[in-house]
Coordinates of C-alpha atoms in Angstrom, one line a residue:
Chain T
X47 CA -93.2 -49.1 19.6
X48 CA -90.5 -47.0 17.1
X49 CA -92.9 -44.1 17.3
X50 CA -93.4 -44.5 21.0
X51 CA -89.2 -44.4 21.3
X52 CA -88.7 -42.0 19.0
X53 CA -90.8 -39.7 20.9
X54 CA -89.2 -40.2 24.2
X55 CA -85.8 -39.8 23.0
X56 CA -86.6 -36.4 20.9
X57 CA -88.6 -35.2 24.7
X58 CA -85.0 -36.3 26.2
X59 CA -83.2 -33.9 23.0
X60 CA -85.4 -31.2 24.7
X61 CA -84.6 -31.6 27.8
X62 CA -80.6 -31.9 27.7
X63 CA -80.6 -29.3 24.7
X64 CA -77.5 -26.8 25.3
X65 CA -78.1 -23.7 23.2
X66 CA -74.4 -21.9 23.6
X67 CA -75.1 -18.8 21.2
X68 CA -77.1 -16.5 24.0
X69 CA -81.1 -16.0 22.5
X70 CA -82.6 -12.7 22.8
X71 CA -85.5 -13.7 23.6
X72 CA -86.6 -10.2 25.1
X73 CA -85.4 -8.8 21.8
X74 CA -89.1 -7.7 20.3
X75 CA -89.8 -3.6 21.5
X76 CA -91.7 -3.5 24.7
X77 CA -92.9 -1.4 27.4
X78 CA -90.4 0.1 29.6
X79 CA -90.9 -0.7 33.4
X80 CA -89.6 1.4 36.3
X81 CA -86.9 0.5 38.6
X82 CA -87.8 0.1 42.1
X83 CA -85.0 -0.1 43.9
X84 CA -81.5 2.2 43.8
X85 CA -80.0 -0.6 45.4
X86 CA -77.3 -2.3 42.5
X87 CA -74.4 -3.8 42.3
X88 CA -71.5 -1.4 41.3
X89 CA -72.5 1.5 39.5
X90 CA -76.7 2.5 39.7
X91 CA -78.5 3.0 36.6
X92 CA -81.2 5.0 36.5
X93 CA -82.5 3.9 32.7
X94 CA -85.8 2.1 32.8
X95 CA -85.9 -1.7 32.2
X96 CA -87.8 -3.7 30.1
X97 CA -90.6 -5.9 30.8
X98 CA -91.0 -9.6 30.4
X99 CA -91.4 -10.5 26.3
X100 CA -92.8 -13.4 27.1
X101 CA -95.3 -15.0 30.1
X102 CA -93.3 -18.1 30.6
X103 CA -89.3 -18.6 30.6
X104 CA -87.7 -20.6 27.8
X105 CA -85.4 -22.4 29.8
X106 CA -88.8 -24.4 32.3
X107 CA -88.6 -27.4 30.0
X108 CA -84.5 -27.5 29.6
X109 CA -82.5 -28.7 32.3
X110 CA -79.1 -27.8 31.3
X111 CA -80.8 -24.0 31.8
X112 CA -82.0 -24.9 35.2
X113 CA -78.9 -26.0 36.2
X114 CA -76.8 -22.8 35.0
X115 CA -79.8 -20.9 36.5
X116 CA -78.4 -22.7 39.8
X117 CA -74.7 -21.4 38.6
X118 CA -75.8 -18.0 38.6
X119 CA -78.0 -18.1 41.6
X120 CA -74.7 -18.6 43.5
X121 CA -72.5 -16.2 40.9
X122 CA -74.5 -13.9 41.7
X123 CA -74.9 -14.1 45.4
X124 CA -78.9 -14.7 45.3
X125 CA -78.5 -16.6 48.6
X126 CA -76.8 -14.0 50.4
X127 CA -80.2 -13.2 51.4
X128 CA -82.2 -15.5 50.0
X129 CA -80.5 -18.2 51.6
X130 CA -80.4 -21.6 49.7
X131 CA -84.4 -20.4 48.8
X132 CA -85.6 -21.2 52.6
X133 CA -85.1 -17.5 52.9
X134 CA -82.7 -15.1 55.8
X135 CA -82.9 -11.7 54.9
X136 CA -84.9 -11.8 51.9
X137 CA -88.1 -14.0 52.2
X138 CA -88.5 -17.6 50.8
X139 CA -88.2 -19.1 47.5
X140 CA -89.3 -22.4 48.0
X141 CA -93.2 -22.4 47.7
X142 CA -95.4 -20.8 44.9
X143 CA -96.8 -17.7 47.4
X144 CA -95.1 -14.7 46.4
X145 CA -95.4 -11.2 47.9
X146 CA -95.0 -9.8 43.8
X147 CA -96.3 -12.9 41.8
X148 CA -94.7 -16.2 41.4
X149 CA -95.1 -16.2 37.8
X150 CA -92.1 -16.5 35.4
X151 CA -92.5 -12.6 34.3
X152 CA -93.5 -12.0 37.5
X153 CA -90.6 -12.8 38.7
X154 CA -88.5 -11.6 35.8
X155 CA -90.1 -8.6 36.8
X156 CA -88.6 -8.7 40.3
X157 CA -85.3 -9.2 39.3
X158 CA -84.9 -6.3 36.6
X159 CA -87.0 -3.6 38.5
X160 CA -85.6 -4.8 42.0
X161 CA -88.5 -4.3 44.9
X162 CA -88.8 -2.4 47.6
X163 CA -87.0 -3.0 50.8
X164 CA -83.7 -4.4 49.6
X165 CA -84.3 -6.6 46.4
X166 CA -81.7 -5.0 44.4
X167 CA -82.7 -4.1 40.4
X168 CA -80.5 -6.1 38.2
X169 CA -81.7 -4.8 35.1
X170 CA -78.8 -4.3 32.9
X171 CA -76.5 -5.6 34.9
X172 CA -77.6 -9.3 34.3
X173 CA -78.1 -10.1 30.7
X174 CA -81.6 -10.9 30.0
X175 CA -81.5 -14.7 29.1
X176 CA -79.8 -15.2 32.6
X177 CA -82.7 -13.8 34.1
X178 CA -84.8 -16.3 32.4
X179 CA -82.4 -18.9 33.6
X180 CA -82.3 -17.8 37.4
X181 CA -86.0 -17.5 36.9
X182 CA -86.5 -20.6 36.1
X183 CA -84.0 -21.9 38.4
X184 CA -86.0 -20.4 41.3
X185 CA -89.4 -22.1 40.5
X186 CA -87.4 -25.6 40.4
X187 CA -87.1 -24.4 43.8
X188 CA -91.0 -24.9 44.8
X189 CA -91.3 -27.7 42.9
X190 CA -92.9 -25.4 39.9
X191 CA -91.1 -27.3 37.0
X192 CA -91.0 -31.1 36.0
X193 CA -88.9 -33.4 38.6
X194 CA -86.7 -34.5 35.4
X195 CA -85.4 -31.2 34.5
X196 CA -85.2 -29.6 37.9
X197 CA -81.6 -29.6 39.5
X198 CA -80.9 -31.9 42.6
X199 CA -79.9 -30.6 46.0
X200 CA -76.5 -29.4 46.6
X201 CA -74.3 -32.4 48.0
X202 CA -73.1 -29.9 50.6
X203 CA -76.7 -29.8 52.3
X204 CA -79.2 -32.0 54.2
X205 CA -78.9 -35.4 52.2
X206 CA -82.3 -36.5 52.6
X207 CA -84.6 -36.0 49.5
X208 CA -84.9 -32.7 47.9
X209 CA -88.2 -30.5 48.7
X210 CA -89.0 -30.2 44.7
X211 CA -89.1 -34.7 44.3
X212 CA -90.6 -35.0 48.0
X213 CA -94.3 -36.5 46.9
X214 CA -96.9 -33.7 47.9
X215 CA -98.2 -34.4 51.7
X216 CA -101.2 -32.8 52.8
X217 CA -100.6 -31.0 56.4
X218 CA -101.1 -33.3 59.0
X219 CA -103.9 -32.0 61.1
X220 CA -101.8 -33.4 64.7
X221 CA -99.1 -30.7 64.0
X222 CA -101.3 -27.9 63.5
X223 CA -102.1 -25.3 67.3
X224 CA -105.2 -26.5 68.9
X225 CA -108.3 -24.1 68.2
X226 CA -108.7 -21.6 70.1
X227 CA -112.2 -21.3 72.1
X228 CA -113.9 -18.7 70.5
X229 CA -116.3 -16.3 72.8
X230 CA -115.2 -15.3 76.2
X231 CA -112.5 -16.1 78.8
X232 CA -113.2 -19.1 81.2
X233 CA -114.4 -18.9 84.2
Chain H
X186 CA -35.3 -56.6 -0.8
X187 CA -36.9 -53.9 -3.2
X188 CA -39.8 -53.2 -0.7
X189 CA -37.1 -53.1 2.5
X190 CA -34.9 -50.3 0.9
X191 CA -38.4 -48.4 0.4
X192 CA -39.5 -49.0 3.5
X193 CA -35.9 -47.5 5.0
X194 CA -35.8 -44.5 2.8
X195 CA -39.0 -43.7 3.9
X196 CA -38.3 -44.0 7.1
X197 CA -35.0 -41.8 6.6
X198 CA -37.5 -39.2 5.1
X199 CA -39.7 -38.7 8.0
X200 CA -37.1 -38.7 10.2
X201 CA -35.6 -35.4 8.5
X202 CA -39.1 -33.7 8.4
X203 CA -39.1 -34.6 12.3
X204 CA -35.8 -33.3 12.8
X205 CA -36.3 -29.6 10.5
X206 CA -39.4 -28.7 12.2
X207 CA -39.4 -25.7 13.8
X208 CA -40.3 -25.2 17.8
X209 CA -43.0 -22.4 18.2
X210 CA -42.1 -18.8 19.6
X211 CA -44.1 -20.6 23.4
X212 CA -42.1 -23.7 23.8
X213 CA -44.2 -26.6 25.1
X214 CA -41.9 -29.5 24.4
X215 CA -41.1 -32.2 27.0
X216 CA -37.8 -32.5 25.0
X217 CA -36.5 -29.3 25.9
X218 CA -36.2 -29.4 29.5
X219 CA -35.3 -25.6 30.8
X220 CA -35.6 -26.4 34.7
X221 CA -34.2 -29.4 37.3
X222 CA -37.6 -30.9 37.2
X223 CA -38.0 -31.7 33.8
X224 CA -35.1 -32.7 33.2
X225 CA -35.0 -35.2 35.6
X226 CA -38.3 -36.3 33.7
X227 CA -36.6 -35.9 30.3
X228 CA -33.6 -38.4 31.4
X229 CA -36.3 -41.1 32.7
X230 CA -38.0 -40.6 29.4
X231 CA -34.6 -41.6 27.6
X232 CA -34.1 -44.4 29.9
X233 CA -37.4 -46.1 29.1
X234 CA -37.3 -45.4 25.6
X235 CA -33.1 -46.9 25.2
X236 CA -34.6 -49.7 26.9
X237 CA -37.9 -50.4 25.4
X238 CA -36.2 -49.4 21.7
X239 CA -33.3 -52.4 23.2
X240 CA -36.1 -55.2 23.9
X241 CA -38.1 -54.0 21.1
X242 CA -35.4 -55.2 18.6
X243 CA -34.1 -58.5 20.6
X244 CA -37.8 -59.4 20.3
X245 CA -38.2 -58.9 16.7
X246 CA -34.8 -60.3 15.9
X247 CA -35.8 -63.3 18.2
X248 CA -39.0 -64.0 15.8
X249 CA -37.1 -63.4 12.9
X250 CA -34.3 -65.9 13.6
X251 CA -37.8 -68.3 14.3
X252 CA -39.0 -67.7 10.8
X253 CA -36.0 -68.0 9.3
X254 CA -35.1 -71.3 10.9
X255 CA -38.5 -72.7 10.4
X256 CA -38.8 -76.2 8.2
X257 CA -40.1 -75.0 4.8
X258 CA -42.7 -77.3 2.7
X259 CA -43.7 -77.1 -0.4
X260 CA -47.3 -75.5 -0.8
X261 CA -48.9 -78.9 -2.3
X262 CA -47.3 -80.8 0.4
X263 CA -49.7 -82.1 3.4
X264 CA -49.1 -80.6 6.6
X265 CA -46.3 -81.8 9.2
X266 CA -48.6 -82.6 12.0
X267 CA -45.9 -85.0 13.6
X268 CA -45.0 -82.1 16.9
X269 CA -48.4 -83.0 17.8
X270 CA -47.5 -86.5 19.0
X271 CA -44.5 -85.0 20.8
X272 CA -45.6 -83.6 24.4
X273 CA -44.6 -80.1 24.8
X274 CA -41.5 -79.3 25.8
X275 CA -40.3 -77.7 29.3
X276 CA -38.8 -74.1 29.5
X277 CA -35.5 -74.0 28.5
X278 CA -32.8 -72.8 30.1
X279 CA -32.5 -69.9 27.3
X280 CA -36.5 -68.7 27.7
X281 CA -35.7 -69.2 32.1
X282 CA -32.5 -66.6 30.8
X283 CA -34.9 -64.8 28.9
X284 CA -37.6 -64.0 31.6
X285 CA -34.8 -63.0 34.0
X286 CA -33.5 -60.6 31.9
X287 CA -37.0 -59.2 31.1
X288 CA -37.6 -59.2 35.3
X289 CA -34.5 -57.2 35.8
X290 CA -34.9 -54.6 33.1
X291 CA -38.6 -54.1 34.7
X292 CA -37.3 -53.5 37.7
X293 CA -34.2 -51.2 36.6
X294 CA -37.4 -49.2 35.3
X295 CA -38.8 -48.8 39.0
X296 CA -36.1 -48.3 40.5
X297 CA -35.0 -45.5 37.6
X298 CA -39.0 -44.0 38.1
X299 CA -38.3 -44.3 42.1
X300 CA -34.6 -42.3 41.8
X301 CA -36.4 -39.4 39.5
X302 CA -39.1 -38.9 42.0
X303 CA -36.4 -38.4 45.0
X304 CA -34.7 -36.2 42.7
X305 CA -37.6 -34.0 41.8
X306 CA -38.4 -33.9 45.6
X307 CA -34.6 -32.3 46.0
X308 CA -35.1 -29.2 44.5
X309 CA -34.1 -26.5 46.8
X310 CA -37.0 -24.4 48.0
X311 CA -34.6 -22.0 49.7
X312 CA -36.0 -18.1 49.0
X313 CA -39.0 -19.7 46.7
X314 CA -41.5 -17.6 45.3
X315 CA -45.0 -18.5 46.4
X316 CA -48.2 -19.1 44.1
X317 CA -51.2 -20.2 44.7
X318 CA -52.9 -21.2 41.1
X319 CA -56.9 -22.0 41.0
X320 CA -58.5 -23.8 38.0
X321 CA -61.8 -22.7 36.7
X322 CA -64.1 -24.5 33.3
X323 CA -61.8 -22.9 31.4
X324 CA -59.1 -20.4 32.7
X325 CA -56.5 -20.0 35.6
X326 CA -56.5 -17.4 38.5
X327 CA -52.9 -17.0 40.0
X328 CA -51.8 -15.4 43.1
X329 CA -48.7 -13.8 44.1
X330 CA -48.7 -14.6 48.0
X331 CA -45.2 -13.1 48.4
X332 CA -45.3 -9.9 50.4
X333 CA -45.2 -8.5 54.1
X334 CA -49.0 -7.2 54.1
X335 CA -51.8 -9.2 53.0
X336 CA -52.1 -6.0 50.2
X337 CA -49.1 -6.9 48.6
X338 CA -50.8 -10.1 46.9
X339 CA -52.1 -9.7 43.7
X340 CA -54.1 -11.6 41.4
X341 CA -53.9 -12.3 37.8
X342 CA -55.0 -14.7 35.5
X343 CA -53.8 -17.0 32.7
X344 CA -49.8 -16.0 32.7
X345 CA -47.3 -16.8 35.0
X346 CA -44.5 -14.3 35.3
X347 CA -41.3 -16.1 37.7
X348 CA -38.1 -15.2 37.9
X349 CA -35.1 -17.2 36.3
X350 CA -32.8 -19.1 38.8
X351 CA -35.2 -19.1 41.8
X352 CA -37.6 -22.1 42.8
X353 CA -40.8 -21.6 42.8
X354 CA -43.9 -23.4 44.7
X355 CA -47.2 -23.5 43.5
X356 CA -50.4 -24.3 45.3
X357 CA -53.1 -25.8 43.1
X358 CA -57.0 -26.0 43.7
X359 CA -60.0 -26.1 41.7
X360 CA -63.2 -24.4 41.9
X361 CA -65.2 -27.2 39.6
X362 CA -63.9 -30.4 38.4
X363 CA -61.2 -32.0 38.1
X364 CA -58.4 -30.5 36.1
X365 CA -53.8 -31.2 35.8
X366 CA -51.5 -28.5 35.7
X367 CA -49.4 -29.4 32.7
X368 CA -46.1 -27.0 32.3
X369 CA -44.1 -29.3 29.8
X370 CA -41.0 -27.4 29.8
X371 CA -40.6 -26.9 33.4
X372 CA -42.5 -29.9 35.3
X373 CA -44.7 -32.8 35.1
X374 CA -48.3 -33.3 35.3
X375 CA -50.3 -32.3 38.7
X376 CA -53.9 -32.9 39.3
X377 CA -56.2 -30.4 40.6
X378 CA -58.9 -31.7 42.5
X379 CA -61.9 -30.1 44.0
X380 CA -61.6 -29.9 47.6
X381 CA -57.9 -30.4 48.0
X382 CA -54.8 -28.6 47.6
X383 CA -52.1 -30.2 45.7
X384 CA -48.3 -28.7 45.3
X385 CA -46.1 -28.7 42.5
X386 CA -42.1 -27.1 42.8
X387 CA -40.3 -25.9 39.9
X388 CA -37.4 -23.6 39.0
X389 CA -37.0 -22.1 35.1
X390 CA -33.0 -21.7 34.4
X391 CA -33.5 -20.3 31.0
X392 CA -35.9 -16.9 30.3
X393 CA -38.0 -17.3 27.8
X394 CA -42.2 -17.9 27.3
X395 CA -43.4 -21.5 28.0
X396 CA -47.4 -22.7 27.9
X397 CA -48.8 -25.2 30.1
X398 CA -52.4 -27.1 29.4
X399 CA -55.0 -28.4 31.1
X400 CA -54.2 -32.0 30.9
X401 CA -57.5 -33.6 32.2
X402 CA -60.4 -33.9 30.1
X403 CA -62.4 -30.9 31.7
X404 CA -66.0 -30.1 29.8
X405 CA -66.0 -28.3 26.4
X406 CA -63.1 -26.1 26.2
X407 CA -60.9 -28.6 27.7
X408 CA -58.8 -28.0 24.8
X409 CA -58.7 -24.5 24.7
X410 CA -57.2 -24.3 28.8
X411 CA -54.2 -22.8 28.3
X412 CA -51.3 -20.6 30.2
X413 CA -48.1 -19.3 29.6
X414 CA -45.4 -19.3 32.1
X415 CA -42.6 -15.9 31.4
X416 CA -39.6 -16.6 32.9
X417 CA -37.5 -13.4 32.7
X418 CA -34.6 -11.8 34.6
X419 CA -35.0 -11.4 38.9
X420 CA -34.9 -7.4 38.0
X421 CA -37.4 -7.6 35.5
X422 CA -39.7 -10.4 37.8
X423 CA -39.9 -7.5 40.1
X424 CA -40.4 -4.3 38.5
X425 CA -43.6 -6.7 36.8
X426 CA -44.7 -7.5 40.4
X427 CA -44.4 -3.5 41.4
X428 CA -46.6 -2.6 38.7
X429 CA -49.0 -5.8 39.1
X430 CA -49.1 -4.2 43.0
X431 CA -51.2 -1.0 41.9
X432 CA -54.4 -0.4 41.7
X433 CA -55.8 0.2 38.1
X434 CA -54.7 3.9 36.9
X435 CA -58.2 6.5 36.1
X436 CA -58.8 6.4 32.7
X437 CA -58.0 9.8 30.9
X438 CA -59.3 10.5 27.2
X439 CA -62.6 11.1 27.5
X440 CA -63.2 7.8 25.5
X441 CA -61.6 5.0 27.8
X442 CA -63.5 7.2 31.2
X443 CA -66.8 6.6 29.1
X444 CA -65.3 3.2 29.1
X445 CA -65.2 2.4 32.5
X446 CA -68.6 3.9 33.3
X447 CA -70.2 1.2 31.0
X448 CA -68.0 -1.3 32.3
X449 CA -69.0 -0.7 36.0
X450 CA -72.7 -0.2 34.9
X451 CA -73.4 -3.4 32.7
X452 CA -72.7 -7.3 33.4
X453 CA -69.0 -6.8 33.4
X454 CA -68.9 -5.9 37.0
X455 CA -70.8 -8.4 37.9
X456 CA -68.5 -11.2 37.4
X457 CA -64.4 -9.1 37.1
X458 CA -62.8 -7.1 39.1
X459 CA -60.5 -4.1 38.3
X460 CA -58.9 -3.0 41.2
X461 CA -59.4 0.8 42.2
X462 CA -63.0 1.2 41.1
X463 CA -66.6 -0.8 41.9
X464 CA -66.2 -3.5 39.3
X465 CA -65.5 -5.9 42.5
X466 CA -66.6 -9.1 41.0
X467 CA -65.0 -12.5 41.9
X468 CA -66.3 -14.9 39.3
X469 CA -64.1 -14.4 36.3
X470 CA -60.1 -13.1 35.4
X471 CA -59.0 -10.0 37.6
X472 CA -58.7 -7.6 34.7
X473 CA -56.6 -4.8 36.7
X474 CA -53.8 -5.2 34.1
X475 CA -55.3 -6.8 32.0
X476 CA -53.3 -5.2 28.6
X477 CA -50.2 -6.5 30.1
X478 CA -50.7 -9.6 29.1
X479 CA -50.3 -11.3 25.9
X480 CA -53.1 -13.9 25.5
X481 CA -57.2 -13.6 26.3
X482 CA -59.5 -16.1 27.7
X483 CA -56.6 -18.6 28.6
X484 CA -54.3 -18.6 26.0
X485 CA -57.1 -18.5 23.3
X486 CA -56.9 -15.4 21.7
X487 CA -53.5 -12.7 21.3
X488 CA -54.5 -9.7 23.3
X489 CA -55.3 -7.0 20.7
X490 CA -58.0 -4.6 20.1
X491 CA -59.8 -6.5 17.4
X492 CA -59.7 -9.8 19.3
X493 CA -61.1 -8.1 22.8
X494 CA -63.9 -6.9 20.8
X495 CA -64.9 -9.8 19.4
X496 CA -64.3 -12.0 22.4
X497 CA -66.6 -9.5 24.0
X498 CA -69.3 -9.3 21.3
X499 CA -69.5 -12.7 21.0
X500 CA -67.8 -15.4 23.1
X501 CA -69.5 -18.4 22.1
X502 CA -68.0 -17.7 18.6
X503 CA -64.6 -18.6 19.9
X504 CA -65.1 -20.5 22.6
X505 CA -68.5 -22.5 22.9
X506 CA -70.0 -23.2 26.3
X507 CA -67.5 -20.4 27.8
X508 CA -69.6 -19.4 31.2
X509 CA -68.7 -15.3 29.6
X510 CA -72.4 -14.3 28.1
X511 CA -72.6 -12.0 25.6
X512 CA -73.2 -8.6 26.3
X513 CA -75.3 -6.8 24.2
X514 CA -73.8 -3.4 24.4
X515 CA -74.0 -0.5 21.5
X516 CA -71.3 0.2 18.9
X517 CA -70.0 3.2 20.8
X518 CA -70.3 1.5 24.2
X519 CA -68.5 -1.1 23.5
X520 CA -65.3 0.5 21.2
X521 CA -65.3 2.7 24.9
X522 CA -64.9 -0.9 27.2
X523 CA -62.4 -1.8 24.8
X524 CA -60.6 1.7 24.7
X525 CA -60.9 1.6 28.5
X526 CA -59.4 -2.1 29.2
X527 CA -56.7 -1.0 26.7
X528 CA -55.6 1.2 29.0
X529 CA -55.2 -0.9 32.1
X530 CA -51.4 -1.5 31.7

């Protein structure tokens, strides 16, 4: 029964750990990755970026991270077209389908290289363990991380329950188009 | 008798040490009011403590006088259990005196609190000067909203400048939690509360540099929340506000243009703004002018070269939990940022 406490409040040290003095956890040499978009906020670079150190971010199990991941999702205007992650200009954030990859250095990647068609590069110009923070942040979004560490909804929004602690529903087969005949027009 | 005349040269002691202590250079003493508003809060603080100091003693001297007129008994003696038998006796007409008394001093405290409120509502707001001051976890943004164009406002952070003699209004929101606007030499406390405006009035009759406080538990660097207020002459009020009115000047030396290049091109711009160039960020202190004042990151650092590089190299060493990250940036870059914001007078 100690042990079995014990463990659960060191998981809880985990989870509501603050580490103030920023990690580098990109700091190991790496391959350089191009930028893909000249679209940047103030001054362009044209320096390549570097790629995601790691496969996963350090911040998934830690939800203070999460929730400055959420800070700087809005610092750094994210929504203006991603809207709150149901997507305007930009596409949606809220499921795991993603045009690039919805993996963590996946989506690192996004962020510092930028994408085609408007996603702006940010390498540089974001320091790295922010990325990992918005990164993380944005898969709390599609319900990618644990319920406990992700961040709730916004008070301002819809007050019903959050997308990422809805219980998963399969699609209901009533709201889905009626199949189409297949072969010819009727007569 | 040996232990009482201890006890009082003590006493006598502190009271000198209190007395001989110095005030710091930025006054933040509620007992040197330098505007209407606190002293009207410095003469209510008198009141109460003359009257409190007044029943404190009549209540000590009262129990006293008890102990002294108690029946003594030898130690060996059995108890005097007699009063027991005796039913308890009704309230005199001295403890019916003593209530009443007690009653009206209470209320001669209301009304005294009611009289210094009307009177800090009296100030004259004729030809006030017009600020609107935001609180952030941990820093202030102020705003100048004086002007005929909306381009005559300007933004600054952390320091107050207003001019001696005139009132001044002050609008106060907050952008997070709840923090107070604390300005102990000029005016009481004000909360700040998400959501709402609240106002505070003041007017600074002597010039001189004050600091204010957050004065509402606010996350970490509650403590570290500070601002000064620089009251100085009308002429000199303005000429500051004519300069704080222009953009940024272009860097020169080849050093402080290198500066700015890094500055718009890294995570600086991202979050500050300098007026005059693409560092357009809204997040963090408007640095336009940013050598022109005297304190960085609200009052927690003095402005100098040494201290900007080290609040920039690391500011979780001086201020953990500040929302600033640390910007890895090269030796040479960052003596150029420094060189750069140096220069923005």
């Amino acid at each position: 029964m100690l042990i079995l406490s014990l463990v659960v409040a060191l998981a809880a040290c985990e989870r509501e750990e603050r580490t103030f003095r920023t990690p580098l956890p990109n700091a190991t040499p790496q391959q350089a990755g191009e930028r893909q978009s000249a679209n940047q906020p103030a001054q362009p670079r044209t320096d390549l970026v570097r790629n995601a150190a790691s496969p996963r971010s350090p911040y998934e199990g830690n939800a203070y991270g999460v929730a400055q991941g959420k800070r700087l999702y809005r610092w750094y205007n994210c929504g203006g077209c991603h809207a709150n992650g149901g997507g305007g200009m930009g596409p949606a954030l809220m499921d795991e389908h993603w045009r690039y990859g919805g993996e963590p250095a996946q989506i690192f990647q996004s962020i510092v290289q930028g994408r085609p068609n408007g996603m702006p590069s940010f390498g540089g110009h974001i320091p790295e363990d922010q990325v990992w923070q918005i990164v993380a942040y944005v898969r709390s979004m599609g319900g990618q991380l644990r319920k406990d560490v992700a961040p709730s909804r916004s008070d301002t929004m819809y007050p019903g329950e959050a997308e990422n602690a809805r219980p998963k529903m399969p699609i209901k087969p009533e709201i889905l188009p009626p199949e189409q005949p297949t072969g010819g027009p009727q007569q | 008798m040996k232990r009482l005349a201890v006890v009082l040269a003590l006493s006598a002691l502190a009271a000198a040490v209190l007395a001989a202590t110095p005030t710091p250079d930025a006054a933040h003493q509620v007992f040197e009011p330098m505007g209407p508003q606190a002293g009207h809060i410095g003469q209510l603080w008198n009141l109460f403590v003359a009257i409190c100091a007044v029943v404190f003693g009549v209540v000590l001297a009262v129990l006293l006088v008890a102990l002294w007129r108690a029946p003594r008994a030898p130690h060996t003696a059995p108890g005097d259990v007699s009063p027991l038998a005796d039913p308890e006796r009704r309230a005199t007409r001295r403890v019916g005196l003593g209530v009443g008394a007690i009653t009206v001093l209470l209320l001669v405290l209301v009304v005294a609190s009611v009289f210094t409120d009307r009177a800090i509502a009296r100030l004259s707001l004729k030809d006030a000067v017009s600020l609107e001051v935001t609180a952030h976890q941990w820093w202030w943004t102020v705003k100048y909203l004086d002007g005929e164009h909306v381009s005559d406002r300007v933004e600054t952070a952390n320091e107050i400048h207003v001019p001696v003699g005139r009132p001044v209004i002050v609008q106060l929101r907050s952008d997070d939690v709840i923090h107070s606007l604390w300005l102990p030499n000029l005016a009481g406390k004000r909360d700040l509360i998400p959501g709402r405006t609240a106002m505070v009035t003041f007017r600074a009759d002597q010039p001189g540099v004050y600091r204010g406080q957050c004065a509402e538990f606010c996350g970490y660097q509650h403590a570290l929340m500070g601002l000064l207020v620089v009251a100085e002459t009308p002429e000199r009020y303005q000429a500051w506000l004519q300069a704080q009115r222009q953009p940024a000047q272009p860097p020169t030396d080849a050093q402080a243009v290198r500066g700015r290049t890094v500055f718009e091109s890294t995570a600086c711009a991202m979050c500050h703004t300098v007026n005059g160039t693409q560092a357009q960020g809204k997040k963090a202190p408007d640095l336009t002018h940013v050598a022109s004042r005297s304190t960085l990151a609200a009052g927690t650092l003095p402005n100098t070269r040494e201290a900007l590089a080290d609040w920039i190299r690391d500011p979780q060493k001086h201020k953990p939990g500040t929302n600033m990250p640390a910007v890895p940036l090269s030796r040479e870059d960052l003596d150029a940022v420094v060189t750069y914001l140096g220069s923005l007078r």
